[in-house]
CSV table of C-alpha atoms in Angstrom, one decimal:
chain,number,residue,atom,x,y,z
A,501,MET,CA,-2.6,2.8,6.9
A,502,THR,CA,-3.0,-0.5,5.0
A,503,ILE,CA,-4.3,-1.3,1.6
A,504,ARG,CA,-8.1,-1.3,1.9
A,505,ILE,CA,-8.8,-3.7,-0.9
A,506,PRO,CA,-6.7,-6.9,-1.0
A,507,ALA,CA,-4.7,-7.5,-4.2
A,508,ALA,CA,-6.3,-9.8,-6.7
A,509,GLU,CA,-4.3,-12.5,-8.5
A,510,ILE,CA,-3.2,-11.0,-11.9
A,511,THR,CA,-4.1,-13.6,-14.5
A,512,GLY,CA,-4.6,-14.0,-18.3
A,513,PHE,CA,-2.6,-12.8,-21.3
A,514,TYR,CA,-2.9,-9.1,-20.4
A,515,GLY,CA,-2.0,-9.9,-16.8
A,516,ALA,CA,1.1,-11.8,-18.0
A,517,LEU,CA,2.2,-8.8,-20.1
A,518,ILE,CA,1.6,-6.4,-17.2
A,519,LYS,CA,3.6,-8.6,-14.8
A,520,LYS,CA,6.5,-9.0,-17.3
A,521,PHE,CA,6.6,-5.2,-17.9
A,522,SER,CA,6.4,-4.5,-14.1
A,523,ALA,CA,9.1,-7.0,-13.2
A,524,LYS,CA,11.4,-5.6,-15.9
A,525,MET,CA,10.8,-2.0,-14.7
A,526,PHE,CA,10.8,-2.5,-10.9
A,527,GLY,CA,12.3,-6.0,-10.4
A,528,ARG,CA,8.9,-7.2,-9.1
A,529,VAL,CA,5.2,-6.8,-9.5
A,530,PRO,CA,3.9,-4.0,-7.3
A,531,GLU,CA,1.1,-5.0,-4.9
A,532,SER,CA,-0.8,-1.9,-6.0
A,533,LEU,CA,-1.2,-3.5,-9.4
A,534,GLY,CA,-3.1,-6.3,-7.9
A,535,VAL,CA,-5.4,-3.9,-6.1
A,536,MET,CA,-6.2,-2.2,-9.4
A,537,TRP,CA,-6.6,-5.6,-11.2
A,538,HIS,CA,-10.1,-5.8,-9.6
A,539,ASN,CA,-11.3,-3.4,-12.3
A,540,GLN,CA,-9.2,-3.9,-15.4
A,541,PRO,CA,-11.0,-1.2,-17.5
A,542,VAL,CA,-10.1,1.4,-14.9
A,543,LEU,CA,-6.6,0.1,-14.7
A,544,LYS,CA,-6.2,0.1,-18.5
A,545,ALA,CA,-7.7,3.6,-18.8
A,546,SER,CA,-5.4,5.0,-16.2
A,547,MET,CA,-2.3,3.4,-17.6
A,548,GLY,CA,-3.3,4.4,-21.1
A,549,PHE,CA,-3.7,8.0,-20.2
A,550,GLY,CA,-0.5,7.9,-18.2
A,551,GLN,CA,1.4,6.6,-21.3
A,552,LYS,CA,-0.2,9.3,-23.5
A,553,LEU,CA,0.7,12.0,-21.1
A,554,GLN,CA,4.4,10.8,-21.2
A,555,ARG,CA,4.5,11.5,-24.9
A,556,TRP,CA,3.4,15.1,-24.6
A,557,ASN,CA,6.4,17.5,-25.2
A,558,SER,CA,5.2,21.1,-24.9
A,559,CYS,CA,6.3,21.4,-21.3
A,560,ASP,CA,9.7,20.6,-19.9
A,561,GLU,CA,9.8,17.0,-18.5
A,562,SER,CA,11.5,18.1,-15.2
A,563,LEU,CA,8.8,20.7,-14.6
A,564,LYS,CA,6.0,18.1,-15.1
A,565,SER,CA,7.8,15.6,-12.9
A,566,TYR,CA,8.3,18.1,-10.1
A,567,ALA,CA,4.7,19.2,-10.4
A,568,HIS,CA,3.5,15.6,-10.0
A,569,MET,CA,5.8,15.1,-6.9
A,570,ALA,CA,4.4,18.4,-5.5
A,571,VAL,CA,0.8,17.1,-5.8
A,572,ALA,CA,1.8,13.7,-4.3
A,573,SER,CA,3.5,15.5,-1.3
A,574,PHE,CA,0.6,17.9,-0.9
A,575,ILE,CA,-2.0,15.1,-1.0
A,576,GLY,CA,0.1,12.7,1.0
A,577,CYS,CA,0.5,9.9,-1.6
A,578,THR,CA,3.7,8.1,-0.6
A,579,TRP,CA,3.3,5.7,-3.5
A,580,CYS,CA,3.4,8.5,-6.1
A,581,LEU,CA,6.3,10.2,-4.4
A,582,ASP,CA,8.2,6.9,-4.3
A,583,TYR,CA,7.4,6.1,-7.9
A,584,ASN,CA,8.2,9.6,-9.2
A,585,TYR,CA,11.5,9.7,-7.3
A,586,PHE,CA,12.4,6.4,-8.9
A,587,MET,CA,11.5,7.8,-12.4
A,588,ALA,CA,13.4,11.0,-11.7
A,589,HIS,CA,16.5,8.9,-11.1
A,590,ASN,CA,15.9,6.8,-14.3
A,591,HIS,CA,15.3,10.0,-16.4
A,592,GLY,CA,18.4,11.8,-15.1
A,593,LEU,CA,16.5,14.6,-13.4
A,594,ASP,CA,18.1,16.7,-10.6
A,595,LEU,CA,17.8,14.3,-7.6
A,596,GLU,CA,18.6,17.0,-5.1
A,597,LYS,CA,15.6,19.0,-6.3
A,598,ALA,CA,13.4,15.8,-6.3
A,599,ARG,CA,14.4,15.2,-2.7
A,600,GLN,CA,13.4,18.7,-1.7
A,601,ILE,CA,10.0,18.8,-3.3
A,602,PRO,CA,8.1,18.0,-0.1
A,603,CYS,CA,9.8,21.0,1.6
A,604,TRP,CA,10.2,23.3,-1.5
A,605,ARG,CA,9.0,26.4,0.2
A,606,GLU,CA,12.0,26.3,2.6
A,607,SER,CA,14.5,25.0,0.1
A,608,GLU,CA,16.9,27.2,-1.9
A,609,VAL,CA,17.5,24.8,-4.8
A,610,PHE,CA,14.6,25.8,-7.0
A,611,THR,CA,14.5,28.5,-9.7
A,612,PRO,CA,11.7,31.1,-9.7
A,613,LEU,CA,10.0,29.2,-12.6
A,614,GLU,CA,10.2,25.9,-10.7
A,615,ARG,CA,8.8,27.6,-7.6
A,616,ASP,CA,5.8,28.9,-9.6
A,617,VAL,CA,5.2,25.4,-11.0
A,618,LEU,CA,5.3,23.9,-7.5
A,619,GLU,CA,3.0,26.6,-6.2
A,620,TYR,CA,0.6,26.0,-9.1
A,621,ALA,CA,0.6,22.2,-8.5
A,622,GLU,CA,-0.4,22.8,-4.8
A,623,ALA,CA,-2.9,25.5,-5.7
A,624,MET,CA,-4.6,23.1,-8.2
A,625,SER,CA,-4.6,20.4,-5.5
A,626,ALA,CA,-6.2,22.5,-2.8
A,627,THR,CA,-9.9,22.2,-2.1
A,628,PRO,CA,-11.3,24.5,-3.3
A,629,VAL,CA,-8.7,25.2,-6.1
A,630,SER,CA,-6.7,28.3,-5.1
A,631,VAL,CA,-4.9,29.2,-8.4
A,632,THR,CA,-4.6,33.0,-8.7
A,633,ASP,CA,-4.8,35.1,-11.9
A,634,GLU,CA,-1.3,36.4,-11.0
A,635,LEU,CA,0.3,32.9,-10.8
A,636,SER,CA,-1.4,31.9,-14.0
A,637,ALA,CA,-0.2,35.0,-15.8
A,638,ARG,CA,3.4,34.4,-14.6
A,639,LEU,CA,3.3,30.8,-15.9
A,640,LEU,CA,1.7,31.8,-19.2
A,641,GLU,CA,4.4,34.4,-19.8
A,642,GLN,CA,7.2,32.0,-18.9
A,643,LEU,CA,5.9,28.8,-20.5
A,644,GLY,CA,3.4,29.8,-23.2
A,645,ALA,CA,-0.1,28.5,-23.7
A,646,PRO,CA,0.6,25.0,-25.0
A,647,ALA,CA,3.0,24.2,-22.1
A,648,LEU,CA,0.7,25.7,-19.5
A,649,ILE,CA,-2.2,23.6,-20.8
A,650,GLU,CA,0.0,20.5,-20.7
A,651,LEU,CA,1.2,21.2,-17.2
A,652,THR,CA,-2.3,21.8,-16.0
A,653,SER,CA,-3.4,18.4,-17.5
A,654,VAL,CA,-0.5,16.6,-15.9
A,655,ILE,CA,-1.3,18.1,-12.5
A,656,GLY,CA,-5.0,17.1,-13.0
A,657,PHE,CA,-4.0,13.5,-13.8
A,658,ALA,CA,-1.6,13.6,-10.7
A,659,ASN,CA,-4.6,14.6,-8.6
A,660,LEU,CA,-6.6,11.6,-10.0
A,661,THR,CA,-3.9,9.1,-9.2
A,662,THR,CA,-2.7,10.5,-5.9
A,663,ARG,CA,-6.2,10.9,-4.4
A,664,SER,CA,-7.2,7.4,-5.6
A,665,ASN,CA,-4.1,5.8,-4.1
A,666,VAL,CA,-4.6,7.6,-0.7
A,667,ALA,CA,-8.3,6.6,-0.7
A,668,LEU,CA,-7.4,3.0,-1.4
A,669,GLY,CA,-4.6,2.9,1.2
A,670,ILE,CA,-1.9,2.3,-1.5
A,671,GLU,CA,1.4,3.4,0.0
A,672,SER,CA,5.1,3.4,-1.0
A,673,GLU,CA,6.4,0.1,-2.2
A,674,GLY,CA,10.1,1.0,-2.0
A,675,PHE,CA,10.8,1.9,-5.7
A,676,ALA,CA,13.3,4.6,-4.6
A,677,ASP,CA,15.1,2.1,-2.4
A,678,SER,CA,15.9,0.0,-5.4
A,679,CYS,CA,17.9,3.0,-6.8
A,680,GLU,CA,19.7,3.3,-3.5
A,681,LEU,CA,18.6,6.9,-3.1
A,682,LYS,CA,18.3,8.7,0.2
A,683,PRO,CA,14.8,8.9,1.8
A,684,LEU,CA,12.5,11.6,0.6
A,685,ALA,CA,12.6,14.9,2.5
A,686,ALA,CA,9.9,15.5,5.1
A,687,ARG,CA,6.8,17.4,4.2
A,688,SER,CA,6.8,21.1,5.0
A,689,GLY,CA,3.8,20.7,7.2
A,690,ARG,CA,1.3,21.9,4.7
A,691,GLY,CA,-1.8,19.7,4.5
A,692,VAL,CA,-4.7,19.2,2.1
A,693,ALA,CA,-7.2,22.0,2.5
């Protein structure tokens, strides 16, 4: 697959800020940023919500990160897996678990709660949504209402970004390579319903 909309030149004061921030974070400006530059209000809204989402603190950060990676794996967004893998490294999350997200059902590294979160992320990402009352009840009991609402919103945002990237042909840009991490584990063979 190739990017379906060529990247635009990132210009202006806001463009200079974005390029500086991206270069500091990644060592370069991602091509995907140029794609989204075609519609700056959409880019700003998505980035703004993503930044707000990172300030939420009712749900454990690793659970939210693993859930986002599970959505990316389920939908097939290599960009999101690559980026979240890079962020997991930067935030000191368990990298062995991060590597195993694409094949979590076969992996032995996850706790029962993490498995429920990964299942929930996939169930929310299926079409139609396949979340069960039993799974919701287990998560509510383990996390509490504020954390479950936060987790649900993170997964919803992950679906927005992953599905948008896949539709636009935006793929991995090698963020995880810059951390010298091993390649991501292969998907477990599950596909988007």
